[in-house]
Amino acid sequence: MPILNKDMTLCISLSARPSNNGTRFHNHLYEQLGLNWIYKAFAPTDLGQAIAGVRGLGIRGCAISMPYKEEVIELVDVMDPSAKAIDSVNTIVNDAGRLTAYNTDYTAIEQLLKRNEIPTHYSVLLKGSGGMAKATAAALRDAGFRDVTIVARNEASGRSLAELYGFSWQAQRDGDGDGTAAELGEADMIINVTPVGMAGGMASSTAGGAGANGLSFPQTAIDAAKVVFDVVALPAETPLIAAGRAAGKTVITGAEVATIQALEQFVLYTGIRPTDAQVRAAEEFMRAQ
């Protein structure tokens, strides 16, 4: 990485609980490609002021993570169709003060469903109703999945998400958050789009107290599933993924989601698409934390 200098291009990420995933991935690619760029993660105390800083300081790109993917919409100038279609933003590109919002989460989910050849007739339990859940639900719908149930603690957002994509809805009952009490039911594929299992403590404050060591689905649901999918990227081996592997299931990890969506962000920011070898090297560096 070049020494900090006045001509360096800055990209950032905004998250309530920043990780080093994006920082390591993007900076490793900058170094491989000889770019005079740098990437830094932030936990904003005021989202409006942070986005104003992106605009006013000429910050080229800004990744948006939980819980700001919907709140940031009113702060940008243009909604690309990828974000507008699902009212959720994970990427902002700054062109001379004009902020355009995108969503590369959708692309990541879409690619992983295809890559793993998940049959579209599978029944699905999707747990969560926030911005990432919107991207996941949209990708499922567009891929041809029809038997999908949204499981959500927030009834208003859960019902709204289910109705938007023609899916069913089920309340998350007390005890569902840690997988030890009330049953959620069973499905061929279970997908966690909540912070349960996330390192760093966010899960304990936003997902019913389940915490980083909690299971987002009961063991009975894991045992019944054919595919276990967790969008939580840190740690790469969440409790849900570990339980899925132990049960011999096909697993799709949040680390895989993170790589694909970060790659598409990199292309939007720089206009450069790295080679597969360069992406693999950046991914390995990202995971070797």
Tab-separated table of C-alpha atoms in Angstrom:
chain	number	residue	atom	x	y	z
A	1	MET	CA	0.000	0.000	0.000
A	2	PRO	CA	1.401	3.433	-0.895
A	3	ILE	CA	2.265	5.934	1.803
A	4	LEU	CA	-0.654	8.235	2.614
A	5	ASN	CA	-0.632	11.207	0.290
A	6	LYS	CA	-2.861	14.064	-0.825
A	7	ASP	CA	-3.825	12.387	-4.105
A	8	MET	CA	-4.990	9.145	-2.504
A	9	THR	CA	-8.603	8.122	-3.200
A	10	LEU	CA	-10.592	7.150	-0.106
A	11	CYS	CA	-13.405	4.609	0.196
A	12	ILE	CA	-15.132	3.796	3.472
A	13	SER	CA	-17.729	1.584	5.097
A	14	LEU	CA	-20.388	2.573	7.632
A	15	SER	CA	-21.665	0.013	10.112
A	16	ALA	CA	-22.831	-0.133	13.705
A	17	ARG	CA	-20.305	-2.928	14.268
A	18	PRO	CA	-17.476	-2.561	11.699
A	19	SER	CA	-15.361	-5.569	10.795
A	20	ASN	CA	-12.090	-5.821	8.913
A	21	ASN	CA	-13.587	-7.878	6.069
A	22	GLY	CA	-14.078	-5.040	3.600
A	23	THR	CA	-10.969	-3.208	4.758
A	24	ARG	CA	-8.722	-6.202	4.119
A	25	PHE	CA	-10.429	-7.227	0.864
A	26	HIS	CA	-10.383	-3.801	-0.806
A	27	ASN	CA	-6.948	-2.728	0.410
A	28	HIS	CA	-5.428	-6.020	-0.728
A	29	LEU	CA	-6.855	-5.489	-4.209
A	30	TYR	CA	-5.601	-1.890	-4.273
A	31	GLU	CA	-2.115	-3.177	-3.479
A	32	GLN	CA	-2.246	-5.962	-6.078
A	33	LEU	CA	-3.399	-3.527	-8.768
A	34	GLY	CA	-1.040	-0.702	-7.778
A	35	LEU	CA	-3.868	1.747	-7.045
A	36	ASN	CA	-3.300	4.868	-4.967
A	37	TRP	CA	-6.437	4.137	-2.932
A	38	ILE	CA	-7.233	3.311	0.689
A	39	TYR	CA	-10.291	1.838	2.421
A	40	LYS	CA	-11.313	2.490	6.039
A	41	ALA	CA	-14.209	1.244	8.180
A	42	PHE	CA	-16.195	3.566	10.463
A	43	ALA	CA	-18.961	3.314	13.063
A	44	PRO	CA	-20.827	6.624	12.597
A	45	THR	CA	-22.348	8.435	15.544
A	46	ASP	CA	-24.565	10.421	13.157
A	47	LEU	CA	-25.444	8.873	9.788
A	48	GLY	CA	-26.525	12.168	8.222
A	49	GLN	CA	-23.257	13.842	9.107
A	50	ALA	CA	-21.311	10.830	7.845
A	51	ILE	CA	-23.003	10.910	4.436
A	52	ALA	CA	-22.517	14.683	4.275
A	53	GLY	CA	-18.822	13.943	4.832
A	54	VAL	CA	-18.812	11.492	1.938
A	55	ARG	CA	-20.220	14.203	-0.300
A	56	GLY	CA	-18.196	17.123	1.029
A	57	LEU	CA	-14.831	15.368	1.270
A	58	GLY	CA	-15.040	13.679	-2.096
A	59	ILE	CA	-14.957	10.163	-0.664
A	60	ARG	CA	-15.346	7.961	-3.735
A	61	GLY	CA	-17.238	4.969	-2.354
A	62	CYS	CA	-19.145	4.079	0.765
A	63	ALA	CA	-20.330	0.615	1.810
A	64	ILE	CA	-23.463	0.598	3.968
A	65	SER	CA	-24.009	-2.172	6.493
A	66	MET	CA	-26.459	-3.055	9.256
A	67	PRO	CA	-28.478	-1.184	10.441
A	68	TYR	CA	-28.310	1.724	7.954
A	69	LYS	CA	-29.391	0.102	4.664
A	70	GLU	CA	-32.841	1.681	4.680
A	71	GLU	CA	-32.171	4.799	6.735
A	72	VAL	CA	-29.581	6.030	4.223
A	73	ILE	CA	-32.068	6.152	1.321
A	74	GLU	CA	-33.229	9.698	2.062
A	75	LEU	CA	-29.632	10.927	2.115
A	76	VAL	CA	-28.616	9.998	-1.460
A	77	ASP	CA	-29.377	11.690	-4.789
A	78	VAL	CA	-30.044	8.728	-7.071
A	79	MET	CA	-31.320	5.202	-6.440
A	80	ASP	CA	-29.963	2.720	-8.960
A	81	PRO	CA	-32.571	0.085	-9.934
A	82	SER	CA	-30.648	-2.517	-7.911
A	83	ALA	CA	-31.393	-0.537	-4.731
A	84	LYS	CA	-34.687	1.078	-5.703
A	85	ALA	CA	-36.359	-2.254	-6.462
A	86	ILE	CA	-35.901	-3.434	-2.880
A	87	ASP	CA	-35.609	-0.123	-0.990
A	88	SER	CA	-32.283	-1.178	0.477
A	89	VAL	CA	-28.781	0.249	-0.028
A	90	ASN	CA	-25.400	-1.316	0.609
A	91	THR	CA	-23.229	0.794	-1.710
A	92	ILE	CA	-22.894	4.506	-2.483
A	93	VAL	CA	-20.782	5.882	-5.324
A	94	ASN	CA	-19.816	9.557	-5.267
A	95	ASP	CA	-19.440	11.223	-8.666
A	96	ALA	CA	-18.376	14.822	-8.020
A	97	GLY	CA	-20.825	15.204	-5.141
A	98	ARG	CA	-23.678	13.259	-6.739
A	99	LEU	CA	-24.401	10.195	-4.604
A	100	THR	CA	-25.833	7.113	-6.328
A	101	ALA	CA	-27.021	4.167	-4.250
A	102	TYR	CA	-26.721	0.516	-5.312
A	103	ASN	CA	-27.320	-2.894	-3.776
A	104	THR	CA	-24.746	-5.629	-4.409
A	105	ASP	CA	-26.161	-7.907	-1.685
A	106	TYR	CA	-28.825	-9.019	-4.169
A	107	THR	CA	-26.144	-9.966	-6.686
A	108	ALA	CA	-24.285	-12.028	-4.082
A	109	ILE	CA	-27.366	-13.996	-3.017
A	110	GLU	CA	-28.397	-14.537	-6.639
A	111	GLN	CA	-24.966	-15.894	-7.591
A	112	LEU	CA	-24.718	-18.213	-4.576
A	113	LEU	CA	-28.130	-19.762	-5.195
A	114	LYS	CA	-27.069	-20.522	-8.774
A	115	ARG	CA	-23.558	-21.665	-7.847
A	116	ASN	CA	-24.897	-24.170	-5.330
A	117	GLU	CA	-27.663	-25.298	-7.707
A	118	ILE	CA	-30.375	-25.012	-5.062
A	119	PRO	CA	-33.630	-26.451	-6.499
A	120	THR	CA	-36.304	-23.771	-6.711
A	121	HIS	CA	-38.973	-26.168	-5.462
A	122	TYR	CA	-37.286	-26.243	-2.041
A	123	SER	CA	-39.247	-24.781	0.848
A	124	VAL	CA	-37.445	-21.917	2.594
A	125	LEU	CA	-37.475	-20.354	6.054
A	126	LEU	CA	-35.977	-16.843	5.859
A	127	LYS	CA	-35.368	-15.340	9.285
A	128	GLY	CA	-35.155	-11.541	9.366
A	129	SER	CA	-36.917	-8.535	7.835
A	130	GLY	CA	-34.298	-5.778	7.486
A	131	GLY	CA	-32.390	-4.499	4.475
A	132	MET	CA	-30.396	-7.676	3.879
A	133	ALA	CA	-33.569	-9.735	4.213
A	134	LYS	CA	-35.133	-7.625	1.454
A	135	ALA	CA	-32.222	-8.379	-0.867
A	136	THR	CA	-32.406	-12.074	-0.019
A	137	ALA	CA	-36.170	-12.280	-0.475
A	138	ALA	CA	-35.951	-10.495	-3.828
A	139	ALA	CA	-33.215	-12.862	-5.037
A	140	LEU	CA	-35.261	-15.884	-3.956
A	141	ARG	CA	-38.372	-14.591	-5.717
A	142	ASP	CA	-36.496	-13.744	-8.910
A	143	ALA	CA	-34.765	-17.146	-8.924
A	144	GLY	CA	-38.163	-18.855	-8.882
A	145	PHE	CA	-38.598	-19.868	-5.233
A	146	ARG	CA	-42.250	-19.770	-4.189
A	147	ASP	CA	-42.540	-21.710	-0.917
A	148	VAL	CA	-40.870	-19.112	1.298
A	149	THR	CA	-41.820	-18.117	4.838
A	150	ILE	CA	-40.507	-14.909	6.380
A	151	VAL	CA	-39.872	-15.307	10.110
A	152	ALA	CA	-39.607	-11.959	11.881
A	153	ARG	CA	-39.747	-10.479	15.353
A	154	ASN	CA	-41.129	-7.214	13.957
A	155	GLU	CA	-44.639	-8.000	12.713
A	156	ALA	CA	-45.036	-4.873	10.603
A	157	SER	CA	-41.788	-5.318	8.661
A	158	GLY	CA	-42.177	-9.082	8.493
A	159	ARG	CA	-45.679	-8.957	7.047
A	160	SER	CA	-44.733	-6.152	4.679
A	161	LEU	CA	-41.737	-8.070	3.323
A	162	ALA	CA	-43.756	-11.246	2.874
A	163	GLU	CA	-46.587	-9.437	1.085
A	164	LEU	CA	-44.153	-7.563	-1.171
A	165	TYR	CA	-42.782	-10.791	-2.631
A	166	GLY	CA	-45.857	-13.011	-2.339
A	167	PHE	CA	-44.458	-15.102	0.509
A	168	SER	CA	-45.996	-16.185	3.807
A	169	TRP	CA	-45.143	-14.753	7.215
A	170	GLN	CA	-44.624	-16.254	10.652
A	171	ALA	CA	-44.009	-14.510	13.954
A	172	GLN	CA	-40.722	-15.111	15.721
A	173	ARG	CA	-41.767	-16.222	19.164
A	174	ASP	CA	-39.868	-15.862	22.416
A	175	GLY	CA	-37.072	-18.384	22.484
A	176	ASP	CA	-36.658	-18.602	18.711
A	177	GLY	CA	-33.680	-16.275	18.841
A	178	ASP	CA	-31.383	-18.747	20.589
A	179	GLY	CA	-32.743	-21.916	19.055
A	180	THR	CA	-33.461	-23.561	22.382
A	181	ALA	CA	-37.164	-23.041	22.895
A	182	ALA	CA	-40.111	-22.460	20.581
A	183	GLU	CA	-40.036	-24.278	17.251
A	184	LEU	CA	-39.930	-22.373	13.968
A	185	GLY	CA	-41.030	-25.281	11.815
A	186	GLU	CA	-39.001	-27.027	9.131
A	187	ALA	CA	-37.918	-26.310	5.546
A	188	ASP	CA	-35.528	-27.605	2.911
A	189	MET	CA	-33.417	-24.442	3.190
A	190	ILE	CA	-33.033	-22.233	6.243
A	191	ILE	CA	-31.520	-18.756	5.890
A	192	ASN	CA	-30.445	-16.507	8.742
A	193	VAL	CA	-30.536	-12.791	7.922
A	194	THR	CA	-30.417	-11.573	11.532
A	195	PRO	CA	-27.344	-10.638	13.626
A	196	VAL	CA	-27.622	-13.841	15.691
A	197	GLY	CA	-24.209	-15.502	15.640
A	198	MET	CA	-22.369	-12.298	14.730
A	199	ALA	CA	-19.080	-11.628	16.491
A	200	GLY	CA	-18.801	-8.332	18.326
A	201	GLY	CA	-21.932	-8.263	20.435
A	202	MET	CA	-24.471	-6.668	18.091
A	203	ALA	CA	-26.625	-9.785	18.175
A	204	SER	CA	-27.272	-9.495	21.888
A	205	SER	CA	-28.855	-6.065	21.493
A	206	THR	CA	-30.804	-6.572	18.270
A	207	ALA	CA	-31.912	-10.190	18.142
A	208	GLY	CA	-33.560	-10.973	21.396
A	209	GLY	CA	-30.399	-11.471	23.399
A	210	ALA	CA	-29.222	-14.577	21.558
A	211	GLY	CA	-25.697	-13.198	21.215
A	212	ALA	CA	-22.705	-14.238	19.165
A	213	ASN	CA	-22.820	-17.819	20.445
A	214	GLY	CA	-26.512	-18.348	19.743
A	215	LEU	CA	-28.143	-20.517	17.092
A	216	SER	CA	-30.523	-18.573	14.881
A	217	PHE	CA	-32.545	-21.741	14.198
A	218	PRO	CA	-33.425	-24.640	16.507
A	219	GLN	CA	-31.432	-27.841	16.048
A	220	THR	CA	-34.586	-29.586	14.812
A	221	ALA	CA	-34.831	-27.128	11.895
A	222	ILE	CA	-31.136	-27.643	11.097
A	223	ASP	CA	-31.522	-31.410	11.148
A	224	ALA	CA	-34.542	-31.257	8.821
A	225	ALA	CA	-32.933	-28.870	6.316
A	226	LYS	CA	-30.958	-29.798	3.223
A	227	VAL	CA	-29.279	-26.381	2.950
A	228	VAL	CA	-28.124	-24.094	5.786
A	229	PHE	CA	-27.392	-20.490	4.747
A	230	ASP	CA	-26.117	-17.778	7.112
A	231	VAL	CA	-25.453	-14.259	5.785
A	232	VAL	CA	-23.444	-13.332	8.899
A	233	ALA	CA	-19.882	-12.855	7.632
A	234	LEU	CA	-17.975	-12.561	10.918
A	235	PRO	CA	-17.015	-15.081	12.052
A	236	ALA	CA	-16.871	-17.050	8.794
A	237	GLU	CA	-17.871	-20.164	10.763
A	238	THR	CA	-20.937	-19.008	12.702
A	239	PRO	CA	-22.672	-21.322	15.181
A	240	LEU	CA	-25.357	-21.973	12.552
A	241	ILE	CA	-22.810	-22.871	9.855
A	242	ALA	CA	-20.887	-25.088	12.292
A	243	ALA	CA	-24.102	-26.873	13.231
A	244	GLY	CA	-25.005	-27.282	9.562
A	245	ARG	CA	-21.610	-28.778	8.726
A	246	ALA	CA	-21.811	-31.127	11.714
A	247	ALA	CA	-25.202	-32.317	10.479
A	248	GLY	CA	-23.819	-32.977	6.989
A	249	LYS	CA	-25.815	-30.227	5.262
A	250	THR	CA	-24.910	-28.089	2.272
A	251	VAL	CA	-23.789	-24.789	3.797
A	252	ILE	CA	-23.565	-21.310	2.286
A	253	THR	CA	-21.651	-18.813	4.385
A	254	GLY	CA	-21.789	-15.101	4.968
A	255	ALA	CA	-18.089	-14.963	4.074
A	256	GLU	CA	-19.050	-16.041	0.554
A	257	VAL	CA	-21.707	-13.320	0.454
A	258	ALA	CA	-19.171	-10.772	1.679
A	259	THR	CA	-16.668	-11.647	-1.057
A	260	ILE	CA	-19.122	-11.339	-3.940
A	261	GLN	CA	-20.802	-8.143	-2.775
A	262	ALA	CA	-17.417	-6.560	-1.978
A	263	LEU	CA	-16.102	-7.471	-5.433
A	264	GLU	CA	-19.076	-5.786	-7.105
A	265	GLN	CA	-18.543	-2.734	-4.897
A	266	PHE	CA	-14.882	-2.639	-5.929
A	267	VAL	CA	-15.901	-2.613	-9.596
A	268	LEU	CA	-18.416	0.191	-9.009
A	269	TYR	CA	-15.815	2.293	-7.185
A	270	THR	CA	-12.816	1.748	-9.453
A	271	GLY	CA	-14.226	0.701	-12.827
A	272	ILE	CA	-11.803	-2.236	-12.740
A	273	ARG	CA	-12.787	-5.924	-12.561
A	274	PRO	CA	-9.930	-7.921	-11.006
A	275	THR	CA	-8.969	-11.350	-12.303
A	276	ASP	CA	-10.264	-14.460	-10.562
A	277	ALA	CA	-6.778	-15.062	-9.157
A	278	GLN	CA	-6.632	-11.554	-7.704
A	279	VAL	CA	-10.060	-11.973	-6.116
A	280	ARG	CA	-9.053	-15.311	-4.594
A	281	ALA	CA	-5.914	-13.747	-3.141
A	282	ALA	CA	-7.918	-10.876	-1.633
A	283	GLU	CA	-10.495	-13.319	-0.267
A	284	GLU	CA	-7.801	-15.451	1.364
A	285	PHE	CA	-6.252	-12.343	2.892
A	286	MET	CA	-9.675	-11.208	4.153
A	287	ARG	CA	-10.355	-14.549	5.840
A	288	ALA	CA	-6.893	-14.875	7.424
A	289	GLN	CA	-7.811	-12.537	10.280
